[in-house]
Short mmCIF file of C-alpha atoms in Angstrom, two decimals:
data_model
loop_
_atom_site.label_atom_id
_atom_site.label_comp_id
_atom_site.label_asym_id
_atom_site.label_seq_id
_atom_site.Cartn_x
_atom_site.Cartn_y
_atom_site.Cartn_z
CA UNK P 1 0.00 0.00 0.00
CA UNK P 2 2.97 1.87 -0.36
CA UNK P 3 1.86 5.64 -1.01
CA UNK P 4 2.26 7.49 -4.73
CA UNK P 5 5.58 9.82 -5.46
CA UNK P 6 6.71 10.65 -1.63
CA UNK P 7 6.12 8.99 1.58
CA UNK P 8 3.26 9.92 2.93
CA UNK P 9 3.64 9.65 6.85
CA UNK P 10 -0.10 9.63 7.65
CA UNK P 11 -1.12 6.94 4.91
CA UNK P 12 -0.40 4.17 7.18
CA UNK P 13 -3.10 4.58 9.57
CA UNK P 14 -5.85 4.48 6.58
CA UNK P 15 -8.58 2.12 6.95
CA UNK P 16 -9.72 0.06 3.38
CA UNK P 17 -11.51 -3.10 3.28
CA UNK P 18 -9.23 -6.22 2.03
CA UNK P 19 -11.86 -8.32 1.60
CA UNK P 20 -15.46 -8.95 2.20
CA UNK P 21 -17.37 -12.08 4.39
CA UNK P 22 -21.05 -11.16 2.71
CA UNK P 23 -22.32 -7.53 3.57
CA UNK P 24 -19.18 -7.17 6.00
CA UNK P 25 -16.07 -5.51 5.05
CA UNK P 26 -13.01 -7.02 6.65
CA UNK P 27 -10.82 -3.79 7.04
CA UNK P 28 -7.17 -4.15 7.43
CA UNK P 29 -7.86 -2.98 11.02
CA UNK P 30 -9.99 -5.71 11.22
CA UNK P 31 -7.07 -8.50 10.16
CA UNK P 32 -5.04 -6.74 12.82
CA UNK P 33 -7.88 -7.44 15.55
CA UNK P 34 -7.80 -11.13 14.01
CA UNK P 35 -4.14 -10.95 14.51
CA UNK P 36 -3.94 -10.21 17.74
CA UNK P 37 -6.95 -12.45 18.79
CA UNK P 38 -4.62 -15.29 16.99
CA UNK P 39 -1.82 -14.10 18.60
CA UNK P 40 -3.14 -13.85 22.42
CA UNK P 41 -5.08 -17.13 21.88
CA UNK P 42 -1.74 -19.26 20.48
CA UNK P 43 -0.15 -18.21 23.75
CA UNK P 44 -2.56 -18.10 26.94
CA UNK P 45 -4.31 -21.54 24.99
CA UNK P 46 -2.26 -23.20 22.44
CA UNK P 47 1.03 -22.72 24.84
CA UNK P 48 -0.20 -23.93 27.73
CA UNK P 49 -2.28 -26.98 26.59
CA UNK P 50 0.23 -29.70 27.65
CA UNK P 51 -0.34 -27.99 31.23
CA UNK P 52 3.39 -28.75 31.68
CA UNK P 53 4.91 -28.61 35.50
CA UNK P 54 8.06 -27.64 33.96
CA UNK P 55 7.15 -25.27 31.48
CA UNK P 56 8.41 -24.72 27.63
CA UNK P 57 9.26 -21.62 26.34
CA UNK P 58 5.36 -20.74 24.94
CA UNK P 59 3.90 -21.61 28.34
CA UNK P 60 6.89 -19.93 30.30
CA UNK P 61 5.61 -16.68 28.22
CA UNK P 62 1.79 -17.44 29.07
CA UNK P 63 2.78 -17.76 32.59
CA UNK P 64 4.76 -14.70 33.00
CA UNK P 65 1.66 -13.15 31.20
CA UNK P 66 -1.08 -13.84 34.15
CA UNK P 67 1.71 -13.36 37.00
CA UNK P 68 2.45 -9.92 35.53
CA UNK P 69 -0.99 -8.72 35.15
CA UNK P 70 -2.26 -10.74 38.12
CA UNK P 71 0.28 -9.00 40.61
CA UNK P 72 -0.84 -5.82 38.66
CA UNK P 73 -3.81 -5.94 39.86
CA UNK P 74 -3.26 -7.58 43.27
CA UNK P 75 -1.43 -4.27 43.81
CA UNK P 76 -3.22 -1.89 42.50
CA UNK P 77 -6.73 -3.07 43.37
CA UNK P 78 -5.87 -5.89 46.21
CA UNK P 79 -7.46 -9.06 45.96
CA UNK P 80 -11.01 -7.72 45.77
CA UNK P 81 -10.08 -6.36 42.44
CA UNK P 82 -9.24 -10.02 41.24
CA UNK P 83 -12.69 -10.37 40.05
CA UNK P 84 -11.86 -7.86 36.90
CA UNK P 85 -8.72 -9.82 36.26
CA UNK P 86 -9.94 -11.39 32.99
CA UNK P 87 -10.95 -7.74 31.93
CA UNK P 88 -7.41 -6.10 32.51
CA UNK P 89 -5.94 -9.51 31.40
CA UNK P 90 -7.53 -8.84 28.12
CA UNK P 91 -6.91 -5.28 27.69
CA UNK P 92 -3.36 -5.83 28.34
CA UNK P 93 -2.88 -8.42 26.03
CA UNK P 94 -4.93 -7.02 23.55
CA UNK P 95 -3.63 -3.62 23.55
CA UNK P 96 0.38 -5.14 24.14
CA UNK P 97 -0.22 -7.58 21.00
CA UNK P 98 -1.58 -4.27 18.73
CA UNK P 99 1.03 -2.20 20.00
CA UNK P 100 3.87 -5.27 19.15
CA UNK P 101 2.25 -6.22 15.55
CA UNK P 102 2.19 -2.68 15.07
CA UNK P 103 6.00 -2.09 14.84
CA UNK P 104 6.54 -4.93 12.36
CA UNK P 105 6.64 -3.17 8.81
CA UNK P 106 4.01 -2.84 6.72
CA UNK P 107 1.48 -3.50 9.53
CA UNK P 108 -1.59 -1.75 10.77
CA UNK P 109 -1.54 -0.61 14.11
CA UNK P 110 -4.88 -1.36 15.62
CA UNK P 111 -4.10 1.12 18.36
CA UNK P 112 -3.12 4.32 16.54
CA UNK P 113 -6.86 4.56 16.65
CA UNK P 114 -8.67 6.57 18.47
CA UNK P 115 -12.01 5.23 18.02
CA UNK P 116 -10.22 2.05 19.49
CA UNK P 117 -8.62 3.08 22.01
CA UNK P 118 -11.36 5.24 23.58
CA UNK P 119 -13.63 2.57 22.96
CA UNK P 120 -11.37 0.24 25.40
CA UNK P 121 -11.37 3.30 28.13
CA UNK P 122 -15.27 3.86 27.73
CA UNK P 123 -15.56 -0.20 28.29
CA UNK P 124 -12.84 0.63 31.61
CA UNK P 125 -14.87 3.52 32.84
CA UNK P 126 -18.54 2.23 32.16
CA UNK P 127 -16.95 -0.60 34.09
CA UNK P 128 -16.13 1.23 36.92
CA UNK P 129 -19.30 3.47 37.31
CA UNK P 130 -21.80 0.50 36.96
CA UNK P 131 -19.86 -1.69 39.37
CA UNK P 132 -19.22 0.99 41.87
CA UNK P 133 -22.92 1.77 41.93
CA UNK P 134 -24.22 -1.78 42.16
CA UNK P 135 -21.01 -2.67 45.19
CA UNK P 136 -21.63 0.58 47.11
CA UNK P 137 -24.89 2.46 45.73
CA UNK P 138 -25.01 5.96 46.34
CA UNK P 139 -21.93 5.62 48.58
CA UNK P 140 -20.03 5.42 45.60
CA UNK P 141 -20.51 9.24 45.08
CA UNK P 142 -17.91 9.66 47.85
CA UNK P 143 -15.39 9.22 45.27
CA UNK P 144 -15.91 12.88 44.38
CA UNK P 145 -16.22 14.48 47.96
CA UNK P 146 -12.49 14.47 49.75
CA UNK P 147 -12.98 14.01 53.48
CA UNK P 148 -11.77 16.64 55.95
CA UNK P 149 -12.21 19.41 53.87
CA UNK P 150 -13.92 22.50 54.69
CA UNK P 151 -17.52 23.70 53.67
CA UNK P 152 -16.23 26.44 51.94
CA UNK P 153 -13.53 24.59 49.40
CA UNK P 154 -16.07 21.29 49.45
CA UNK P 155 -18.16 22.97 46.03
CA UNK P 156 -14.95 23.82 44.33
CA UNK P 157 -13.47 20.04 45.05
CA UNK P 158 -16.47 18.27 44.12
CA UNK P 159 -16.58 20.17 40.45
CA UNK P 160 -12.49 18.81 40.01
CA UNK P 161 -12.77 15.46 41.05
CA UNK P 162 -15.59 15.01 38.36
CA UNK P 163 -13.83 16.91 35.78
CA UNK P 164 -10.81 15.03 36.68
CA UNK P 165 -13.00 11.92 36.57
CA UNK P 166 -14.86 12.51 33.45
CA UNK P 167 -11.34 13.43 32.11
CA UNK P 168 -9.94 9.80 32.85
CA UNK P 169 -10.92 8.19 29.34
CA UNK P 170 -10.17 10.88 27.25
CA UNK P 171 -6.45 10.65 29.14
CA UNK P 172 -6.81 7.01 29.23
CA UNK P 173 -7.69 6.41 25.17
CA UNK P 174 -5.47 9.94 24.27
CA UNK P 175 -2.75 8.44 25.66
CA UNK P 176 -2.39 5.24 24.10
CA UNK P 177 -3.64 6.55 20.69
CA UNK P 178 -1.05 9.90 20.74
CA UNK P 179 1.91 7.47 21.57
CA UNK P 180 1.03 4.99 19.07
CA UNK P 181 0.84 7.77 16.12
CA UNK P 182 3.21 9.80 17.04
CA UNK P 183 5.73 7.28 17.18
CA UNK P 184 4.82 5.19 13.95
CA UNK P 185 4.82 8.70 11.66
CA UNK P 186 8.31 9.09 13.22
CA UNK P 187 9.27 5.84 12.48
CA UNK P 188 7.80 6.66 8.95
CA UNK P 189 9.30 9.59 8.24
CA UNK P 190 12.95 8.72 9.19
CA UNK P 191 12.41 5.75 6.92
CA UNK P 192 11.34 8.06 4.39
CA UNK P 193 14.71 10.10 4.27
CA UNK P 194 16.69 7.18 4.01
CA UNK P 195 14.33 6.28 0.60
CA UNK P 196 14.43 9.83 0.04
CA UNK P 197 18.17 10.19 0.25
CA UNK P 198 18.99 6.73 -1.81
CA UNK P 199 16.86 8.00 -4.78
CA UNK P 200 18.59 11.05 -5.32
CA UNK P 201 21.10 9.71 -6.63
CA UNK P 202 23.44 12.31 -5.83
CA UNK P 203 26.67 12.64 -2.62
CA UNK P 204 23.83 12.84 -0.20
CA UNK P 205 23.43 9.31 -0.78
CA UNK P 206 26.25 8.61 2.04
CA UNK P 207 23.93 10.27 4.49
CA UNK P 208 21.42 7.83 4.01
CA UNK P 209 22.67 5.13 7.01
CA UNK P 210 22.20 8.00 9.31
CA UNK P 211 18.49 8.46 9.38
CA UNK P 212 18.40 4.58 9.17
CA UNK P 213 20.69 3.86 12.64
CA UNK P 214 17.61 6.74 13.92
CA UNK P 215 15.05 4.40 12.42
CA UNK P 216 16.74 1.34 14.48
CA UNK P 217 17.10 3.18 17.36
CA UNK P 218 13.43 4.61 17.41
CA UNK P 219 12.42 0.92 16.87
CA UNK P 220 13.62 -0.34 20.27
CA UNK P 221 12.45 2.91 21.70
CA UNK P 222 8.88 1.90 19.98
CA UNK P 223 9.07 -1.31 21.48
CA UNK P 224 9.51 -0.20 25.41
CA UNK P 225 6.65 2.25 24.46
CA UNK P 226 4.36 -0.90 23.20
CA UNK P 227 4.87 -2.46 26.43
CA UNK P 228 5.00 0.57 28.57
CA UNK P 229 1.58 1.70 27.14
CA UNK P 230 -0.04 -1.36 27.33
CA UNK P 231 1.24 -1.57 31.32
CA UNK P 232 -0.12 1.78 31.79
CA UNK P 233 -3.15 1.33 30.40
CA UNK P 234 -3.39 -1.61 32.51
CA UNK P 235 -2.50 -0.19 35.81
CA UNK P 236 -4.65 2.67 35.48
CA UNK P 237 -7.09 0.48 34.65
CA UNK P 238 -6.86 -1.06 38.54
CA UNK P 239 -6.48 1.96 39.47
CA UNK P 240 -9.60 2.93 38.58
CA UNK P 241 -11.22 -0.45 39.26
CA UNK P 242 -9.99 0.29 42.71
CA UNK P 243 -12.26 3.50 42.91
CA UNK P 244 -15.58 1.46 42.43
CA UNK P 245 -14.10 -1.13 44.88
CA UNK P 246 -13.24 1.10 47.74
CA UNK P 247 -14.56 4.78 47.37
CA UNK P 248 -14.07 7.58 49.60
CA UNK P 249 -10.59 7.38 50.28
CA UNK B 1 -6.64 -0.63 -4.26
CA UNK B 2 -9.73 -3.14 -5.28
CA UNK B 3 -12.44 -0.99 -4.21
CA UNK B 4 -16.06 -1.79 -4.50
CA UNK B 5 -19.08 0.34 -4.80
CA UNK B 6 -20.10 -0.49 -0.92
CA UNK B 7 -16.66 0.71 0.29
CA UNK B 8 -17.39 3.93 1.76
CA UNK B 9 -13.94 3.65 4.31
CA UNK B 10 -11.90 5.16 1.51
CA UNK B 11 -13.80 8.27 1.65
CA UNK B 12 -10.96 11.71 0.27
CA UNK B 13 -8.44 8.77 0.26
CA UNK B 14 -6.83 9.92 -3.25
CA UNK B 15 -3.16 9.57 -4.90
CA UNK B 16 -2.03 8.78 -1.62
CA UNK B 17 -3.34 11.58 0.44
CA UNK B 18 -6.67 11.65 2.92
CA UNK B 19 -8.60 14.74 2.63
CA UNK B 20 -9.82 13.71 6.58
CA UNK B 21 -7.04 12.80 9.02
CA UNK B 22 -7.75 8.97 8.98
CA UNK B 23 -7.56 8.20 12.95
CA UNK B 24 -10.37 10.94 12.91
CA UNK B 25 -12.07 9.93 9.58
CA UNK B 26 -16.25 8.85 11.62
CA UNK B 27 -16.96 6.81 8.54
CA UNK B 28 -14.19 4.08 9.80
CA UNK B 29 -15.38 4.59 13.16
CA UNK B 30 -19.11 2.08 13.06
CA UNK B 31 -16.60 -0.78 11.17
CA UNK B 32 -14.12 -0.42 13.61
CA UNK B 33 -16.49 -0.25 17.07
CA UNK B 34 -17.96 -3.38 15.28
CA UNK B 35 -14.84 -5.47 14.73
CA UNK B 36 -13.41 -4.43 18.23
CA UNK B 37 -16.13 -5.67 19.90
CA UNK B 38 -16.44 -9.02 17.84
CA UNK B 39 -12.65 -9.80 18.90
CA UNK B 40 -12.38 -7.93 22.03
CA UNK B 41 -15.31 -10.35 23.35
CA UNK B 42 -14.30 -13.07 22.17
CA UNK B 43 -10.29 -12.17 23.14
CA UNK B 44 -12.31 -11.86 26.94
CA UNK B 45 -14.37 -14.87 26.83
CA UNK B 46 -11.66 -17.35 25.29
CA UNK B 47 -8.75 -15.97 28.30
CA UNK B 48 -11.40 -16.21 31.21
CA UNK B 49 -12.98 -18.95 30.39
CA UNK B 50 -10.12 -20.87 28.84
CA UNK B 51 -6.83 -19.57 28.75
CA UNK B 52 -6.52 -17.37 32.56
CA UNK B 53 -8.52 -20.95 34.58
CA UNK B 54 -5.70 -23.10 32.70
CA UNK B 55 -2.92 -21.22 33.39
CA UNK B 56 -3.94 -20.57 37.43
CA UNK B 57 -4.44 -24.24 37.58
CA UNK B 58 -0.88 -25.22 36.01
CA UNK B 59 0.62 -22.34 38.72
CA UNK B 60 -1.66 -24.35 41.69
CA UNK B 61 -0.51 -27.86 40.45
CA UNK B 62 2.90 -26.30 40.43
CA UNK B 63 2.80 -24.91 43.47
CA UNK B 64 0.86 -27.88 45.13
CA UNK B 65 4.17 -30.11 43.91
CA UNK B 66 6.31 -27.51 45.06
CA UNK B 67 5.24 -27.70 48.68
CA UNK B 68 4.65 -31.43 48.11
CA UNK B 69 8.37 -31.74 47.70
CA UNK B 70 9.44 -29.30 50.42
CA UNK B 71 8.09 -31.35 52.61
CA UNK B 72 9.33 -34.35 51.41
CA UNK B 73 12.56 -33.10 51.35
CA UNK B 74 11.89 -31.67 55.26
CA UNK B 75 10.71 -34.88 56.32
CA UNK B 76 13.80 -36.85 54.91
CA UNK B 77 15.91 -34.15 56.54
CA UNK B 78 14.35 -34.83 59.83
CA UNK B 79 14.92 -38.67 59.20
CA UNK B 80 18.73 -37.98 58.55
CA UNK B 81 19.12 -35.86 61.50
CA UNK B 82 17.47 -38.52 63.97
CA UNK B 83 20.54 -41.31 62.45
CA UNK B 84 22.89 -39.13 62.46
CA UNK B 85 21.60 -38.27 66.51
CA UNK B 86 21.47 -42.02 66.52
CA UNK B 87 24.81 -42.73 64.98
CA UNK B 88 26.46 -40.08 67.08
CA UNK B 89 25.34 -41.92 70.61
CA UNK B 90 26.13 -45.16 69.42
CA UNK B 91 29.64 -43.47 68.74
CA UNK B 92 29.92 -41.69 71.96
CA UNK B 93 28.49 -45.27 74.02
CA UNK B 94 31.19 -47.18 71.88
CA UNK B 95 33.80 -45.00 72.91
CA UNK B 96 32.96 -45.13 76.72
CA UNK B 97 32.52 -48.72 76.24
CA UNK B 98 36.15 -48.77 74.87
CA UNK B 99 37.71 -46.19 77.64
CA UNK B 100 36.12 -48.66 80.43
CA UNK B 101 37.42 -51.62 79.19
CA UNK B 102 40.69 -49.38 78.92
CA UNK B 103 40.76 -48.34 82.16
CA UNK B 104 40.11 -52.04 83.89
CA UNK B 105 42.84 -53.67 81.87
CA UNK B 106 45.08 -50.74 83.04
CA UNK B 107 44.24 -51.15 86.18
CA UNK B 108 44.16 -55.24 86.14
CA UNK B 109 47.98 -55.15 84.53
CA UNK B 110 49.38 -52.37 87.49
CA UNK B 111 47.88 -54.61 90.46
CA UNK B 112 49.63 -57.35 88.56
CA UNK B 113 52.80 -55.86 88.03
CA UNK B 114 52.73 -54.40 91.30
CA UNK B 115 52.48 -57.85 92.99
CA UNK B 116 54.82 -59.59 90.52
CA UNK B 117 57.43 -56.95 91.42
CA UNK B 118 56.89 -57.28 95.33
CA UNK B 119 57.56 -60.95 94.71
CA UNK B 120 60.65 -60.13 93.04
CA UNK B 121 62.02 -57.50 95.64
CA UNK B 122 61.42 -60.76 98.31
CA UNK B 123 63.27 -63.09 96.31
CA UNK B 124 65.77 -60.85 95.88
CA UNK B 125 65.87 -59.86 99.17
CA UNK B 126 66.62 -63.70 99.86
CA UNK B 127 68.59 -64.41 97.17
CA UNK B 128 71.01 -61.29 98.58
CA UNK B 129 70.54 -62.55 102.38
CA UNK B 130 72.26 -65.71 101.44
CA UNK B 131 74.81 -64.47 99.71
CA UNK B 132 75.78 -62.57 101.85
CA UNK B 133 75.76 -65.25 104.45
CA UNK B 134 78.01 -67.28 102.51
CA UNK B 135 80.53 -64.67 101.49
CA UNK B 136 80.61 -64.51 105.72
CA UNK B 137 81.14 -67.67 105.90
CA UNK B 138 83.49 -67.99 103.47
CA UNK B 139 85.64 -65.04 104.86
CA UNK B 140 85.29 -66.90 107.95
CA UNK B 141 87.00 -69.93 106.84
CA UNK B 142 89.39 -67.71 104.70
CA UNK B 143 90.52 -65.77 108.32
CA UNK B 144 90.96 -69.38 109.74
CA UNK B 145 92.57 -70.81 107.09
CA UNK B 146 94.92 -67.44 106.98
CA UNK B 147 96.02 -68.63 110.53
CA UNK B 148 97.10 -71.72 110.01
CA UNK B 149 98.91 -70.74 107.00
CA UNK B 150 101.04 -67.71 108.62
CA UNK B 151 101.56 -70.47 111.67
CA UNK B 152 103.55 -72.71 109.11
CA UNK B 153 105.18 -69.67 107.10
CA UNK B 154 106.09 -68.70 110.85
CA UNK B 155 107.72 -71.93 111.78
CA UNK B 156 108.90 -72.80 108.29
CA UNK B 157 110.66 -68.55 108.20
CA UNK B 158 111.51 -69.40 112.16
CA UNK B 159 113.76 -72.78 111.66
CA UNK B 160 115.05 -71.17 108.30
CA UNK B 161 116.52 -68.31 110.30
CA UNK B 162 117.14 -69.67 113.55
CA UNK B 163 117.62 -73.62 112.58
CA UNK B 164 115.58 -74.28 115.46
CA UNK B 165 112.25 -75.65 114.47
CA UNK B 166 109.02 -74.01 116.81
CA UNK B 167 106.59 -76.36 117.73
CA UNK B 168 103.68 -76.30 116.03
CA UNK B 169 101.48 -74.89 119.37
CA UNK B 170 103.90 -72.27 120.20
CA UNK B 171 104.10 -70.85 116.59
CA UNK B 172 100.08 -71.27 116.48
CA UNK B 173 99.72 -69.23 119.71
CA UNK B 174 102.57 -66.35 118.37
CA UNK B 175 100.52 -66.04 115.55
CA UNK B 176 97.22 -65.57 116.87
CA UNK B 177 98.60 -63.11 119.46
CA UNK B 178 99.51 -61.04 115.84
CA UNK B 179 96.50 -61.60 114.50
CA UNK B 180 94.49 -60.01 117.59
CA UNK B 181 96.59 -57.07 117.23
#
């Protein structure tokens, strides 16, 4: 899908249909989601169905997989918060595998999305109002009243703790998506000099290995961001998990 | 690009360049939500129904076998301490055992030699005693003998000398007067 006459930095994150199943377009976005879906399954299932005591490399991954995330969340939400372990189990893997598949060339990144990636906070945060209600009814509505503050501030509190809640999946989905795009058009555009530099034919062509040692280097940098994302969107996740669990702190 | 008259996700998307931003293009948006919740539900259902109970059950068999052999391995310990405990009083009782019989055949051999060399010192003693006796007696007999030998030398030097020959009383009787003296 490579772009007409220049790179084109932003042409990567365009959505087209590849093929169709009936009335349904499967979008390359859509692969991606298969991908990842293939991806999480051949490790958590495929890996660990010999249910080995001394585990293989596959199941070793699997393993360190649900200890990470489960310790995550032991942490962050204590073992009440265990219950939406499945949830952040998913969303990790799901948004690590995207962010991973992503940095492999000529890949779509299902996260440089926004649509996605806010739809994965809305699913957190819906998550966390409807279970704080139903655990701790109106007492939930603690969560934006501070204790020990005085009558006069209390009005002025209230109003930031719900815009600081309400702002929690725009930061949540911005986050992920902004990281994701920004650093795949970087990637994109260093990759583009050293195209850019090789068909000009000219001296400049010795510059070209420098933008590519940047392109390298902003590789590994792009993959502690896939798995630095993916933790934070995790933890925050518990974190605000932890809110509907135990309000009013 | 095979496009198809249905395919309105391509909207502005011409030589290479989208008129609309595409994170922020809405007509991808309804696809998208669509497909994300197809695999994100069935992503949740197949790793907490399948894939999350599998894996927590190899950890618990794991750990199960862990402790399993921890105490194993703390019982056998215990069992090696108690012979070595065991081994170690034998040890110690055979060493007593030795150091008593020790100390009676010690003791058995000095009463013996003890006695055997009190028996010795006696006989010696005796043996000594009568020696000694006899060297008297032999001295005894030597002096006597002495006497009657100087007698003759006396009357033997006397008629030599004078050409008269002592009798043999009167030289006896010079000689023992000599003698005394």
């Amino acid at each position: 899908m490579a772009a007409e006459g220049g790179i084109d930095p932003i042409h990567q994150f365009v959505i087209a249909p590849m093929f169709h199943i009936g009335p349904l377009p499967v979008t390359n976005s859509a692969v991606f989601m298969i991908a990842v879906l293939a991806a999480a399954t051949f490790i958590m299932i495929v890996g660990t169905s010999s249910r080995a005591l001394v585990p293989g490399r596959l199941q070793s991954l699997g393993e360190v997989a649900y200890e990470f995330v489960a310790s995550t969340v032991r942490g962050s939400a204590g073992q009440d918060g265990m219950r939406f372990f499945p949830l952040v189990f998913s969303l990790f893997m799901f948004v690590l595998l995207s962010n991973l598949i992503g940095i492999i060339p000529y890949t779509f990144t299902v996260t440089s999305h926004i649509i996605v990636t806010f739809a994965l906070a809305a699913l957190v945060i819906l998550t966390v109002i409807l279970y704080g209600f139903y655990r701790n009814g109106l007492h939930f509505l603690h969560l934006f009243v501070p204790s020990g503050v005085s009558p006069v501030l209390l009005p002025l509190l209230v109003l930031i703790e719900v815009i600081s809640f309400i702002s929690r999946p725009i930061s949540l989905s911005v986050r992920l998506f902004a990281n994701m795009l920004a650093g795949h058009i970087t990637l994109k555009v260093f990759g583009g000099f050293v195209t850019m530099l090789l068909a000009s034919g000219t001296w400049a062509m010795i510059l070209a290995p420098l933008p590519f040692a940047m392109t390298v280097a902003l590789t590994a940098l792009e993959l502690l961001v896939a798995f630095l994302q993916a933790y934070v969107f995790a933890i925050l996740t518990c974190v605000y998990l932890n809110d509907a669990i135990h309000p009013g702190h | 690009m095979a496009t198809t008259p249905e395919t309105t996700t391509e909207v502005g998307h011409n030589g290479g360049h989208s008129t609309v931003f595409p994170p922020f293009d809405p007509a991808t948006f309804g696809p998208q939500l669509l497909w994300l919740a197809i695999i994100f539900g069935l992503l949740y259902l197949l790793m907490s129904r399948i894939g999350l109970p599998r894996v927590e059950a190899i950890l618990e068999a794991r750990r199960a076998a862990h402790e399993g052999d921890l105490n194993e391995a703390a019982r056998l310990r215990q069992e090696t301490e108690a012979a070595i405990a065991s081994f170690e009083k034998a040890l110690a009782d055979a060493h007593a055992h030795a150091e008593d019989i020790g100390k009676q055949t010690r003791d058995r051999l000095n009463a013996e030699i003890i006695k055997k060399r009190a028996a010795f010192d006696a006989e010696l003693t005796a043996n000594l005693d009568a020696e000694e006796h006899t060297i008297a007696e032999n001295k005894a007999k030597a002096m006597s003998n002495v006497a009657e030998i100087a007698s003759e030398a006396t009357m033997a030097i006397v008629r030599q000398l004078s050409g008269i020959a002592p009798g043999a009383g009167e030289a006896a009787a010079v000689v023992g007067r000599v003698l005394k003296n």
